[in-house]
Every structure is written in C-alpha cells, then in structure tokens.
Amino acid sequence: MTSTTVTGRRSAGDRGSAPGGLPLTRVSGVGLGVAMLWFSLLVLIPLAAVAVTASEGGWSQFWRTVTQEQTAAAIELTVGTAFLVTLVNIVMGTAIAWVLVRDRFTGKRVLEILIDIPFALPTIVAGLVLLSLYGPKSPLGVNIANTRTAVFLAFLFVTLPFVVRTVQPVLAELDREAEEAAASLGARRFTIFRRIILPGLTPAIAAGAALSFARGVSEYGSLVLLSGNLPMHTEVASVRILSSIENDNPENAAAVAVVLLAISFVVIVAVDVLQRRMVRRG
Amino acid sequence: MSIEITNVNKRFGDFVALDDVSVSIPTGQLTALLGPSGGGKSTLLRIIGGLEQADTGRVVIEGVDATGLPPQKRNVGFVFQHYAAFKHLSVRRNVAFGLEIRKRPKAEIRSRVDELLALVHLEQFAERLPSQLSGGQRQRMALARALAIEPTVLLLDEPFGALDAKVRRELRDWLRRLHDEVHVSTVFVTHDQEEALEVADEIVVINEGRIEQIGSPDDLYDRPANDFVMSFLGPVTQLGDRLVRPHDLQLHSGDPAAGDISGQIARINRIGFEIRVDVATTGEPSQAVVVTLTRNEFRALGLDVGAAVNIRLAPESHTTLAPPAQPTPADTAKSLASSH
C-alpha cells in the first residue's frame, strides 16, 4: 500500500523535474483540481487548522502542554502499546496469513470471514465484548479491567486484520517454484523462509505494520470501557484529547493531536525507508 | 546408469499421473522426456528431483537410493519453465545461492560464479535484477544457478516453453553445445518433438502415465514402436490400414506395379522447399493420402491437380498399424475436400 503511493509520488516528481513537464489536458486538469480540492477539504485544511490551534500559544506553550505529566504519560502509553502491538501483529498476522494461504483445513472460509470482524465491528461494540469477557464479571475469571493489559488487548483486537490482509494476497501470489528451486539448491525450510519468502513479503508486512500502528495510536472506542481511563496509568492519548475538549481546553487537545500526527507520519516514512532496504538486501 | 526409476506410481486424487513407470537414464547424456501435456513427464521429472514423492516405486540416482530423500539432499539442479528466479537478488546472488547455502568461502564463490556467468554469457548482467533481463537471459541465469552446485543430474522442466520461437531455437542449440562442454547428465521435459529430436541423445516418450518407447532420436523416428510414437514424432498419413510418413511415399504416373495404390491428385500445396500433394485414392472407401516431395522431384513428374497417379512406399520405409478408425473433424474435412 505504502509502496504504491511512493511510486506515484516519485513519478509525479520526475514529471515535475522534466524540462517543461507534460502539459495537462483539460480533462486531467479538471481531474487534478477536483482531487486536490477534495483532499484539501477533507484532510489538509483540518490538519492545518489543528496545527494552527496547537501553535496559538507559541512553541513554549505547546511544549509545556505535551510535556505536562499526565499528557506525556498518556502519549507514552499510547505509542508504546501501539509499538508492542505492532510487533505482535507482524508475527501473528504473518502466521495467520500463512495458514490461510498455504494450509487446507475445514473451517478455513469461516476463519477468513472472522478475521475481518474487527474491521466491521463498531469499536465500542468491541469494547463491550472485551469488557464482558475480560471485565469484572468475566465468565473466564480473567479480570483485566483498569489495567494496561486492557489497553494492549483492545489494540490487539482492532489491529488484528491489518497485517493479515496486506500479507495474504502477496503470499498467495508468491512464486512457489522459487521456493522449490531454493530447496533443490540445498536450502532448508527456515532458510527458504528467511531468504526467499520473507523478502517478498516485507513490503506487505511493513504496510500492514504501519496501518496497524496508526490505528493503534488513534484507538478510542474499544478500550474506553475496559481500561478505566485512569490518569497516569491507563489513560491513552485519544481519551486525553477528549477530556481536554470537555474541560474547554482545545489548545491542549490540538497539541496532543499534533504529536500523534507527527508520530504517525514519522512511522509511515520510517517503515517505507526500511522496507526498501529490506527488499534490496534479501 | 545415472538414474534408475523402478515401478514408480503416482496419483493425484483419481488422476493417474504415472502408471508403473520404469526407466534407466544413462550417465553423461542429454535425455528428453517427450510427450503431450498431462502425460506425466513433468511429474516424473519432479519425482526425480524430489519435489514430488512417488506413491510407490524407487528412484536411484548415481547408485544412491533417493526415494525418500528431500530435494535438499539429492544434489540435483532443477530448472523451471518460468525461471523461478529469486526476484529480490541480483543475477550474481541468484547464481551464488546454492554455494552460499553450502557455506563455501567467499573468494571461491566469487570465482565460481564468475566462471558460470561467463559460461552462460551473462557477465555484464551480474549486478542486474532478474526483472531487468529478457526471458532467455533469465533462463540462462537459472541454468547457471542450477549448475553452480555441481549437480549429479540436471533436470529441466520445459526450459524453453515460455520463450518465443526464435529465442527458443537459439537456446536449444546453445543447450546442446553447453552439454557437450559440461557433460552433466541432463534430463529435460518437452512436448515439442522437434526440440527432443534436435537436442537429445536419448528420448523417452511418455503418454498417459506410461512409457511408450525409449530410444535414440533416429530409432524413434525411423522405427517407432507403435502408432502413438509414430504420429507424435513426425508427420503421418494413412495408407490402407498402415500409418506411414508422407515423405516415405513416392508418386509415379506410369502403369501401377504390384502393391501400388492408384488415385487422383486432389490438391497441391507448396510449403517452402516442400510440396504437399493430397491424393484421393480410387476404390471404396476413398482415402485422402498426403505425399510430400521436394520441389524438384515434383517438377520432374510434371503432374497437376486431377491427374491420375500411383502411390508406392519407398523401400525400407517403416510403417505402423493405424489405430482403429475414429473419424476426426480434420479427416472429415479432408475427405470432403477430396470428393470435390
């Protein structure tokens, strides 16, 4: 996913740098205009507005807001948990995709559909499900309400499909004969996986990981019931934003939002760079 | 014998891919497994390479029982129709792969890979990715990669199947020359009889999971064991109840001798240096017999469409019994054409 946007960006850049460039036809000119307007209205202008709100009090005000004890703790928890969850997803998502593509078993079709439930389910419903299963009245006797584990679990729940769904189609398209060739050249299964299969999957895994991380950072609904939103303990950034708004402090909310935005942006760029290197190296 | 295959059976569900196949493949030669698609030849090759397990039977490679060995331990080089390139690795790294797995010293790998790249004429492409090569170049890379491990046998599965006709022909000649240089026992699968006849020392004809005949290209072409081999390896036409090669038939316009069959020229078709004459035999039922001659032979006869001719079989020509008549659409079209 990220790789497509990157190629698009690069070719657009090439075109711009070519002497004279390519003249736009009327249709493509209108198309570009509409696309830019749409993108601006929905994304760029709101983002800019948030940034402007956050910067109203100046840099020192912004810095004071985000380093304020409770806010910093919320950001740290959110980012840290999203990072851990992403690591788990890289392993588990790839494993699940592997099972779905390479193995044949009864109930495979059902599992295929179930994987998407976290996509389709309203997150507050997910939160309710988690609360009823792992809350104070847990039928399993597992009570993780009001703990950081609850945040971790909620993140895991909603981000489960990302790596699976980005890796699955790529894995299905991989050249099985390349693996057979590697086997006949003497490579054992693990070596084949590491040196032949994994490089082919890396871009997809990276794309899934980036999406999973971004989703984790922004999560609200699924954890708000189970985590208890205890300041300095289980309060995440999105909850912190909401409480800032409720306390009539939009600058504070905007500042946290800008931090989250910046983190997401850095992660997406970093993953992209990393994935290019990995693909090259093998 | 480099490869001994004994009583190998293989099924995929209800489909019988190999039906009690036994064959010995000689050392140091180029052997073709020839047959129509779905006949079991690729399955046999994959069983030799360990990529597929036989249901029953034994595979012995250079005296070692390989029946239960995984592909990693067979030391065979395998080349696939669609190259099976390691797309993320440069040509050099592709070729080096087997040596890296064997943990050879870096310097040795480097010099060996250089040698192989020179052998397959890819020296100047060493640092490219496979996607930057043409199909023919990719297949040469795959061949170098397979040869790098100094395999006991080299197995090629329709190696030129994905290439266009011209490149295919070039690579075929090149493979023959390469084999004369390298001398590794080679088995290649093809459905192209011309390819097999041109390149192979020995041909194994496989059809419907069974071996029809094993022999040199000359044996198979001149002395086919049955009508399948006869018609698979070259052009055939039916004369009476025998199948015969059209170029083993002669035409003359004099009085019919004993054994000659009389007829009338229905159609004359020139294909390059060759003249194809369709003769409708007299008598019931009339047969459409194809006779091919060179242009000079035909000119000397001075015949035209409608002329009465006699067909005779050239001395020492081989014929096989024709299969029981099953009129195909082509036959019907031919008899229609000849009746006009």
PDB file of C-alpha atoms in Angstrom, chain B residues 91-92 95 110-126 140 144 174 178 181:
ATOM      1  CA  VAL B  91      21.931 -12.262 -11.048  1.00  0.00           C
ATOM      2  CA  ARG B  92      25.206 -12.864  -9.205  1.00  0.00           C
ATOM      3  CA  VAL B  95      23.806 -17.955  -9.097  1.00  0.00           C
ATOM      4  CA  ARG B 110      33.074 -15.307  -6.389  1.00  0.00           C
ATOM      5  CA  SER B 111      35.373 -17.036  -8.846  1.00  0.00           C
ATOM      6  CA  ARG B 112      32.955 -19.921  -9.415  1.00  0.00           C
ATOM      7  CA  VAL B 113      30.076 -17.519 -10.092  1.00  0.00           C
ATOM      8  CA  ASP B 114      32.233 -15.503 -12.487  1.00  0.00           C
ATOM      9  CA  GLU B 115      33.052 -18.714 -14.313  1.00  0.00           C
ATOM     10  CA  LEU B 116      29.405 -19.708 -14.565  1.00  0.00           C
ATOM     11  CA  LEU B 117      28.277 -16.258 -15.674  1.00  0.00           C
ATOM     12  CA  ALA B 118      30.866 -16.442 -18.457  1.00  0.00           C
ATOM     13  CA  LEU B 119      29.580 -19.882 -19.387  1.00  0.00           C
ATOM     14  CA  VAL B 120      26.037 -18.596 -19.815  1.00  0.00           C
ATOM     15  CA  HIS B 121      27.186 -15.279 -21.327  1.00  0.00           C
ATOM     16  CA  LEU B 122      25.772 -13.088 -18.577  1.00  0.00           C
ATOM     17  CA  GLU B 123      28.994 -11.500 -17.269  1.00  0.00           C
ATOM     18  CA  GLN B 124      27.860  -7.967 -17.992  1.00  0.00           C
ATOM     19  CA  PHE B 125      24.495  -8.538 -16.278  1.00  0.00           C
ATOM     20  CA  ALA B 126      25.890  -9.788 -12.962  1.00  0.00           C
ATOM     21  CA  ARG B 140      20.356 -18.917 -18.695  1.00  0.00           C
ATOM     22  CA  ALA B 144      23.916 -21.233 -14.169  1.00  0.00           C
ATOM     23  CA  TRP B 174      23.135 -23.411 -27.062  1.00  0.00           C
ATOM     24  CA  LEU B 178      26.757 -26.364 -23.351  1.00  0.00           C
ATOM     25  CA  GLU B 181      31.139 -28.799 -22.738  1.00  0.00           C
TER      26      GLU B 181
END
